[in-house]
């Protein structure tokens, strides 16, 4: 991590110049500059997958492969910063690595079950076990059976490690993982990077939403962008006078369009 942080971040002008040199002249030195300046982004994303029980260095290495693929395909003339473009490729490679190597995923054979696997941790409100109502809500949200949610929660909890002080057989403190967690306060460069990324993502999202038809945009906003209380499929089905399945189809298609447009929108 010290080595990664030693590489300087690039300004927008420097990034554009290196990317154009790579695009027009296949300049590998320029490609290297683009890659090493974004290694901290890979490490940041990889930290989000530590809970799956896989080595962090392996997660970072897979993320680096995604970063290299992103650099190879990056077009600076689209007006989008590399950080926004690379996130998709980095996460895609890490996801594939998790699916190939973590035994719990091998039991999740359907697309819905894999969606449950990758989203259950974030959908839980706290570290406590899910209540029956929460199980039903998550099952409905992800279109899986309630028993699938319960089983996956049990398996995920079985892999977790306490971050509090642990004791050996003699009662002595032997391991304290919480002492090694990253500080919540970001360093200035990381804070600026996160702020810029959030601004770019927000601009791209609004542009993508504006391209949707009125009904599709209403569904996406009600389902995902309502901070207080997101609407259910049945709520929107009643509002538009169609079936819940039809609302799900519209939502799925709209989300696909939004994701595609966010990759290309400035």
mmCIF file of C-alpha atoms in Angstrom:
data_model
loop_
_atom_site.group_PDB
_atom_site.id
_atom_site.type_symbol
_atom_site.label_atom_id
_atom_site.label_comp_id
_atom_site.label_asym_id
_atom_site.label_seq_id
_atom_site.Cartn_x
_atom_site.Cartn_y
_atom_site.Cartn_z
ATOM 1 C CA UNK A 1 0.000 0.000 0.000
ATOM 2 C CA UNK A 2 2.910 2.349 0.678
ATOM 3 C CA UNK A 3 4.227 1.653 -2.821
ATOM 4 C CA UNK A 4 0.839 2.308 -4.393
ATOM 5 C CA UNK A 5 0.434 5.629 -2.582
ATOM 6 C CA UNK A 6 3.885 6.708 -3.781
ATOM 7 C CA UNK A 7 2.641 6.973 -7.360
ATOM 8 C CA UNK A 8 1.260 10.486 -8.038
ATOM 9 C CA UNK A 9 -2.273 11.054 -9.259
ATOM 10 C CA UNK A 10 -2.622 12.596 -12.701
ATOM 11 C CA UNK A 11 -4.355 15.837 -13.531
ATOM 12 C CA UNK A 12 -7.038 15.789 -16.206
ATOM 13 C CA UNK A 13 -4.597 17.298 -18.699
ATOM 14 C CA UNK A 14 -1.861 14.765 -17.935
ATOM 15 C CA UNK A 15 -4.309 11.873 -18.156
ATOM 16 C CA UNK A 16 -5.602 13.098 -21.527
ATOM 17 C CA UNK A 17 -2.078 13.512 -22.878
ATOM 18 C CA UNK A 18 -0.961 10.014 -21.821
ATOM 19 C CA UNK A 19 -4.180 8.454 -23.112
ATOM 20 C CA UNK A 20 -3.791 10.124 -26.510
ATOM 21 C CA UNK A 21 -0.162 8.951 -26.721
ATOM 22 C CA UNK A 22 -1.338 5.407 -26.027
ATOM 23 C CA UNK A 23 -4.218 5.612 -28.492
ATOM 24 C CA UNK A 24 -2.289 7.193 -31.372
ATOM 25 C CA UNK A 25 1.208 5.788 -30.876
ATOM 26 C CA UNK A 26 0.720 2.680 -28.719
ATOM 27 C CA UNK A 27 3.049 4.320 -26.201
ATOM 28 C CA UNK A 28 3.534 1.682 -23.471
ATOM 29 C CA UNK A 29 5.265 4.158 -21.160
ATOM 30 C CA UNK A 30 2.124 6.301 -21.280
ATOM 31 C CA UNK A 31 0.026 3.206 -20.525
ATOM 32 C CA UNK A 32 2.191 2.487 -17.499
ATOM 33 C CA UNK A 33 1.675 6.029 -16.201
ATOM 34 C CA UNK A 34 -2.100 5.628 -16.517
ATOM 35 C CA UNK A 35 -2.052 2.272 -14.740
ATOM 36 C CA UNK A 36 0.165 3.102 -11.755
ATOM 37 C CA UNK A 37 -1.680 6.356 -11.077
ATOM 38 C CA UNK A 38 -4.904 4.357 -10.581
ATOM 39 C CA UNK A 39 -3.550 1.487 -8.460
ATOM 40 C CA UNK A 40 -4.970 3.103 -5.317
ATOM 41 C CA UNK A 41 -8.423 2.932 -6.921
ATOM 42 C CA UNK A 42 -7.965 -0.829 -7.400
ATOM 43 C CA UNK A 43 -6.885 -1.271 -3.781
ATOM 44 C CA UNK A 44 -9.874 0.737 -2.566
ATOM 45 C CA UNK A 45 -12.330 -1.382 -4.561
ATOM 46 C CA UNK A 46 -10.609 -4.643 -3.543
ATOM 47 C CA UNK A 47 -11.029 -3.781 0.147
ATOM 48 C CA UNK A 48 -14.782 -4.035 -0.349
ATOM 49 C CA UNK A 49 -14.440 -7.753 -1.107
ATOM 50 C CA UNK A 50 -12.260 -8.776 1.843
ATOM 51 C CA UNK A 51 -15.302 -10.229 3.635
ATOM 52 C CA UNK A 52 -15.481 -13.072 1.137
ATOM 53 C CA UNK A 53 -12.445 -14.689 2.757
ATOM 54 C CA UNK A 54 -10.088 -14.392 -0.210
ATOM 55 C CA UNK A 55 -6.505 -13.000 -0.026
ATOM 56 C CA UNK A 56 -6.456 -9.233 -0.458
ATOM 57 C CA UNK A 57 -3.360 -9.337 -2.660
ATOM 58 C CA UNK A 58 -5.141 -11.724 -5.018
ATOM 59 C CA UNK A 59 -8.168 -9.431 -5.141
ATOM 60 C CA UNK A 60 -5.909 -6.473 -5.948
ATOM 61 C CA UNK A 61 -4.078 -8.459 -8.615
ATOM 62 C CA UNK A 62 -7.367 -9.373 -10.321
ATOM 63 C CA UNK A 63 -8.466 -5.749 -10.082
ATOM 64 C CA UNK A 64 -5.199 -4.711 -11.733
ATOM 65 C CA UNK A 65 -6.038 -6.941 -14.686
ATOM 66 C CA UNK A 66 -9.366 -5.138 -15.001
ATOM 67 C CA UNK A 67 -7.555 -1.789 -14.800
ATOM 68 C CA UNK A 68 -5.188 -2.779 -17.612
ATOM 69 C CA UNK A 69 -8.144 -3.824 -19.764
ATOM 70 C CA UNK A 70 -9.798 -0.476 -19.063
ATOM 71 C CA UNK A 71 -6.653 1.471 -20.002
ATOM 72 C CA UNK A 72 -6.393 -0.478 -23.242
ATOM 73 C CA UNK A 73 -9.995 0.379 -24.184
ATOM 74 C CA UNK A 74 -10.082 3.933 -22.803
ATOM 75 C CA UNK A 75 -10.936 6.691 -25.282
ATOM 76 C CA UNK A 76 -10.007 10.128 -23.857
ATOM 77 C CA UNK A 77 -11.911 11.934 -26.584
ATOM 78 C CA UNK A 78 -15.224 10.862 -25.038
ATOM 79 C CA UNK A 79 -14.634 13.399 -22.284
ATOM 80 C CA UNK A 80 -14.867 10.896 -19.405
ATOM 81 C CA UNK A 81 -12.127 10.484 -16.805
ATOM 82 C CA UNK A 82 -10.423 7.104 -16.641
ATOM 83 C CA UNK A 83 -11.477 6.604 -13.013
ATOM 84 C CA UNK A 84 -15.152 6.424 -14.008
ATOM 85 C CA UNK A 85 -14.513 4.143 -16.962
ATOM 86 C CA UNK A 86 -12.182 1.786 -15.081
ATOM 87 C CA UNK A 87 -14.482 1.052 -12.132
ATOM 88 C CA UNK A 88 -16.647 -1.280 -14.246
ATOM 89 C CA UNK A 89 -13.690 -3.302 -15.527
ATOM 90 C CA UNK A 90 -12.024 -3.566 -12.114
ATOM 91 C CA UNK A 91 -15.190 -4.812 -10.413
ATOM 92 C CA UNK A 92 -15.939 -7.214 -13.269
ATOM 93 C CA UNK A 93 -12.573 -8.954 -12.906
ATOM 94 C CA UNK A 94 -12.858 -9.161 -9.116
ATOM 95 C CA UNK A 95 -16.391 -10.564 -9.405
ATOM 96 C CA UNK A 96 -15.184 -13.254 -11.773
ATOM 97 C CA UNK A 97 -12.367 -14.150 -9.386
ATOM 98 C CA UNK A 98 -14.758 -14.424 -6.436
ATOM 99 C CA UNK A 99 -17.147 -16.605 -8.446
ATOM 100 C CA UNK A 100 -14.323 -18.908 -9.551
ATOM 101 C CA UNK A 101 -12.715 -19.304 -6.153
ATOM 102 C CA UNK A 102 -15.198 -18.901 -3.316
ATOM 103 C CA UNK A 103 -16.996 -22.156 -2.638
ATOM 104 C CA UNK A 104 -20.246 -20.515 -1.489
ATOM 105 C CA UNK A 105 -20.817 -18.977 -4.896
ATOM 106 C CA UNK A 106 -20.659 -22.364 -6.554
ATOM 107 C CA UNK A 107 -23.979 -23.198 -4.895
ATOM 108 C CA UNK A 108 -25.551 -20.070 -6.399
ATOM 109 C CA UNK A 109 -26.291 -21.346 -9.866
ATOM 110 C CA UNK A 110 -28.907 -18.863 -11.028
ATOM 111 C CA UNK A 111 -28.478 -15.189 -11.804
ATOM 112 C CA UNK A 112 -30.877 -14.257 -8.988
ATOM 113 C CA UNK A 113 -28.908 -16.311 -6.447
ATOM 114 C CA UNK A 114 -25.633 -14.698 -7.479
ATOM 115 C CA UNK A 115 -27.286 -11.300 -7.160
ATOM 116 C CA UNK A 116 -28.322 -12.339 -3.643
ATOM 117 C CA UNK A 117 -24.748 -13.396 -2.862
ATOM 118 C CA UNK A 118 -23.232 -10.052 -3.875
ATOM 119 C CA UNK A 119 -25.958 -7.815 -2.382
ATOM 120 C CA UNK A 120 -27.013 -9.453 0.887
ATOM 121 C CA UNK A 121 -24.220 -7.926 2.988
ATOM 122 C CA UNK A 122 -25.054 -4.386 1.868
ATOM 123 C CA UNK A 123 -28.815 -4.858 2.272
ATOM 124 C CA UNK A 124 -28.538 -5.905 5.923
ATOM 125 C CA UNK A 125 -29.138 -2.938 8.237
ATOM 126 C CA UNK A 126 -26.748 -4.205 10.914
ATOM 127 C CA UNK A 127 -24.759 -7.262 11.966
ATOM 128 C CA UNK A 128 -27.733 -8.917 13.656
ATOM 129 C CA UNK A 129 -29.589 -11.839 12.104
ATOM 130 C CA UNK A 130 -32.373 -10.924 9.717
ATOM 131 C CA UNK A 131 -35.922 -10.849 11.042
ATOM 132 C CA UNK A 132 -38.638 -12.742 9.124
ATOM 133 C CA UNK A 133 -39.953 -9.447 7.717
ATOM 134 C CA UNK A 134 -36.474 -8.431 6.548
ATOM 135 C CA UNK A 135 -35.979 -11.847 4.953
ATOM 136 C CA UNK A 136 -39.244 -11.479 3.042
ATOM 137 C CA UNK A 137 -38.416 -7.927 1.937
ATOM 138 C CA UNK A 138 -34.981 -8.922 0.615
ATOM 139 C CA UNK A 139 -36.400 -12.009 -1.103
ATOM 140 C CA UNK A 140 -39.012 -9.861 -2.819
ATOM 141 C CA UNK A 141 -36.456 -7.204 -3.771
ATOM 142 C CA UNK A 142 -34.030 -9.707 -5.324
ATOM 143 C CA UNK A 143 -36.652 -12.074 -6.728
ATOM 144 C CA UNK A 144 -35.519 -15.146 -4.784
ATOM 145 C CA UNK A 145 -37.157 -17.446 -2.246
ATOM 146 C CA UNK A 146 -37.116 -16.418 1.453
ATOM 147 C CA UNK A 147 -35.404 -19.707 2.312
ATOM 148 C CA UNK A 148 -32.615 -18.786 -0.148
ATOM 149 C CA UNK A 149 -32.037 -15.557 1.783
ATOM 150 C CA UNK A 150 -31.950 -17.393 5.110
ATOM 151 C CA UNK A 151 -29.551 -20.037 3.814
ATOM 152 C CA UNK A 152 -27.207 -17.500 2.223
ATOM 153 C CA UNK A 153 -27.148 -15.387 5.398
ATOM 154 C CA UNK A 154 -26.220 -18.463 7.421
ATOM 155 C CA UNK A 155 -23.399 -19.354 5.057
ATOM 156 C CA UNK A 156 -22.050 -15.814 4.897
ATOM 157 C CA UNK A 157 -22.110 -15.489 8.680
ATOM 158 C CA UNK A 158 -20.177 -18.720 8.929
ATOM 159 C CA UNK A 159 -17.250 -17.076 7.118
ATOM 160 C CA UNK A 160 -17.132 -13.907 9.187
ATOM 161 C CA UNK A 161 -14.444 -13.114 11.732
ATOM 162 C CA UNK A 162 -14.924 -10.980 14.820
ATOM 163 C CA UNK A 163 -13.005 -7.708 14.688
ATOM 164 C CA UNK A 164 -12.982 -7.403 18.477
ATOM 165 C CA UNK A 165 -10.190 -8.601 20.754
ATOM 166 C CA UNK A 166 -9.802 -12.392 20.727
ATOM 167 C CA UNK A 167 -8.210 -14.499 23.468
ATOM 168 C CA UNK A 168 -6.062 -17.601 23.389
ATOM 169 C CA UNK A 169 -6.457 -20.662 25.603
ATOM 170 C CA UNK A 170 -4.644 -18.942 28.500
ATOM 171 C CA UNK A 171 -6.948 -15.954 28.411
ATOM 172 C CA UNK A 172 -4.330 -13.645 26.914
ATOM 173 C CA UNK A 173 -5.231 -11.221 24.153
ATOM 174 C CA UNK A 174 -3.861 -12.757 20.976
ATOM 175 C CA UNK A 175 -5.398 -10.913 18.045
ATOM 176 C CA UNK A 176 -7.134 -7.606 17.632
ATOM 177 C CA UNK A 177 -8.201 -7.102 13.986
ATOM 178 C CA UNK A 178 -10.017 -3.854 14.744
ATOM 179 C CA UNK A 179 -6.682 -2.194 15.421
ATOM 180 C CA UNK A 180 -5.660 -2.775 11.810
ATOM 181 C CA UNK A 181 -8.717 -1.283 10.127
ATOM 182 C CA UNK A 182 -8.243 1.727 7.925
ATOM 183 C CA UNK A 183 -8.959 5.138 9.444
ATOM 184 C CA UNK A 184 -12.292 6.621 8.415
ATOM 185 C CA UNK A 185 -10.724 9.960 7.490
ATOM 186 C CA UNK A 186 -9.406 9.996 3.931
ATOM 187 C CA UNK A 187 -6.097 11.559 3.061
ATOM 188 C CA UNK A 188 -6.501 14.769 0.981
ATOM 189 C CA UNK A 189 -5.648 13.177 -2.370
ATOM 190 C CA UNK A 190 -8.026 10.266 -1.774
ATOM 191 C CA UNK A 191 -10.752 12.668 -0.622
ATOM 192 C CA UNK A 192 -10.408 14.764 -3.785
ATOM 193 C CA UNK A 193 -10.447 11.610 -5.920
ATOM 194 C CA UNK A 194 -13.606 10.356 -4.212
ATOM 195 C CA UNK A 195 -15.283 13.775 -4.516
ATOM 196 C CA UNK A 196 -14.431 14.040 -8.210
ATOM 197 C CA UNK A 197 -15.631 10.502 -8.868
ATOM 198 C CA UNK A 198 -18.916 11.186 -7.079
ATOM 199 C CA UNK A 199 -19.447 14.366 -9.114
ATOM 200 C CA UNK A 200 -18.757 12.555 -12.390
ATOM 201 C CA UNK A 201 -21.067 9.701 -11.458
ATOM 202 C CA UNK A 202 -23.839 12.118 -10.439
ATOM 203 C CA UNK A 203 -23.592 14.056 -13.708
ATOM 204 C CA UNK A 204 -23.578 10.858 -15.757
ATOM 205 C CA UNK A 205 -26.546 9.480 -13.822
ATOM 206 C CA UNK A 206 -28.675 12.583 -14.357
ATOM 207 C CA UNK A 207 -27.851 12.599 -18.064
ATOM 208 C CA UNK A 208 -28.757 8.921 -18.336
ATOM 209 C CA UNK A 209 -32.047 9.396 -16.464
ATOM 210 C CA UNK A 210 -33.015 12.304 -18.700
ATOM 211 C CA UNK A 211 -32.701 10.015 -21.728
ATOM 212 C CA UNK A 212 -35.388 7.638 -20.407
ATOM 213 C CA UNK A 213 -39.076 7.903 -21.110
ATOM 214 C CA UNK A 214 -41.220 9.378 -18.329
ATOM 215 C CA UNK A 215 -42.523 6.037 -17.019
ATOM 216 C CA UNK A 216 -39.116 4.350 -16.949
ATOM 217 C CA UNK A 217 -37.548 7.309 -15.188
ATOM 218 C CA UNK A 218 -40.345 7.387 -12.605
ATOM 219 C CA UNK A 219 -39.821 3.670 -11.880
ATOM 220 C CA UNK A 220 -36.050 3.982 -11.471
ATOM 221 C CA UNK A 221 -36.355 7.021 -9.212
ATOM 222 C CA UNK A 222 -39.068 5.431 -7.078
ATOM 223 C CA UNK A 223 -37.237 2.122 -6.768
ATOM 224 C CA UNK A 224 -33.642 3.280 -6.278
ATOM 225 C CA UNK A 225 -33.312 7.035 -5.746
ATOM 226 C CA UNK A 226 -35.847 7.701 -3.002
ATOM 227 C CA UNK A 227 -33.790 8.240 0.148
ATOM 228 C CA UNK A 228 -36.698 7.849 2.578
ATOM 229 C CA UNK A 229 -38.755 4.923 1.309
ATOM 230 C CA UNK A 230 -38.235 3.105 -1.983
ATOM 231 C CA UNK A 231 -41.405 1.891 -3.703
ATOM 232 C CA UNK A 232 -42.077 -1.819 -4.185
ATOM 233 C CA UNK A 233 -42.945 -3.424 -7.513
ATOM 234 C CA UNK A 234 -46.541 -3.789 -6.346
ATOM 235 C CA UNK A 235 -46.756 -0.091 -5.388
ATOM 236 C CA UNK A 236 -45.736 0.935 -8.891
ATOM 237 C CA UNK A 237 -47.942 -1.723 -10.474
ATOM 238 C CA UNK A 238 -50.942 -0.106 -8.781
ATOM 239 C CA UNK A 239 -49.794 3.377 -9.838
ATOM 240 C CA UNK A 240 -49.458 2.487 -13.539
ATOM 241 C CA UNK A 241 -52.239 -0.092 -13.708
ATOM 242 C CA UNK A 242 -50.032 -2.978 -14.868
ATOM 243 C CA UNK A 243 -48.683 -6.155 -13.281
ATOM 244 C CA UNK A 244 -45.700 -6.240 -10.925
ATOM 245 C CA UNK A 245 -43.889 -8.433 -13.453
ATOM 246 C CA UNK A 246 -44.338 -5.756 -16.112
ATOM 247 C CA UNK A 247 -42.867 -3.148 -13.762
ATOM 248 C CA UNK A 248 -39.898 -5.464 -13.130
ATOM 249 C CA UNK A 249 -39.317 -5.840 -16.875
ATOM 250 C CA UNK A 250 -39.433 -2.074 -17.441
ATOM 251 C CA UNK A 251 -37.088 -1.526 -14.493
ATOM 252 C CA UNK A 252 -34.606 -4.104 -15.730
ATOM 253 C CA UNK A 253 -34.500 -2.652 -19.240
ATOM 254 C CA UNK A 254 -34.195 0.912 -17.925
ATOM 255 C CA UNK A 255 -31.335 -0.058 -15.593
ATOM 256 C CA UNK A 256 -29.470 -1.648 -18.492
ATOM 257 C CA UNK A 257 -29.879 1.540 -20.537
ATOM 258 C CA UNK A 258 -28.736 3.713 -17.627
ATOM 259 C CA UNK A 259 -25.605 1.612 -17.068
ATOM 260 C CA UNK A 260 -24.680 1.741 -20.760
ATOM 261 C CA UNK A 261 -25.190 5.496 -20.974
ATOM 262 C CA UNK A 262 -23.213 6.166 -17.775
ATOM 263 C CA UNK A 263 -20.166 4.564 -19.382
ATOM 264 C CA UNK A 264 -20.263 6.975 -22.281
ATOM 265 C CA UNK A 265 -21.816 10.141 -20.835
ATOM 266 C CA UNK A 266 -19.593 12.993 -19.755
#
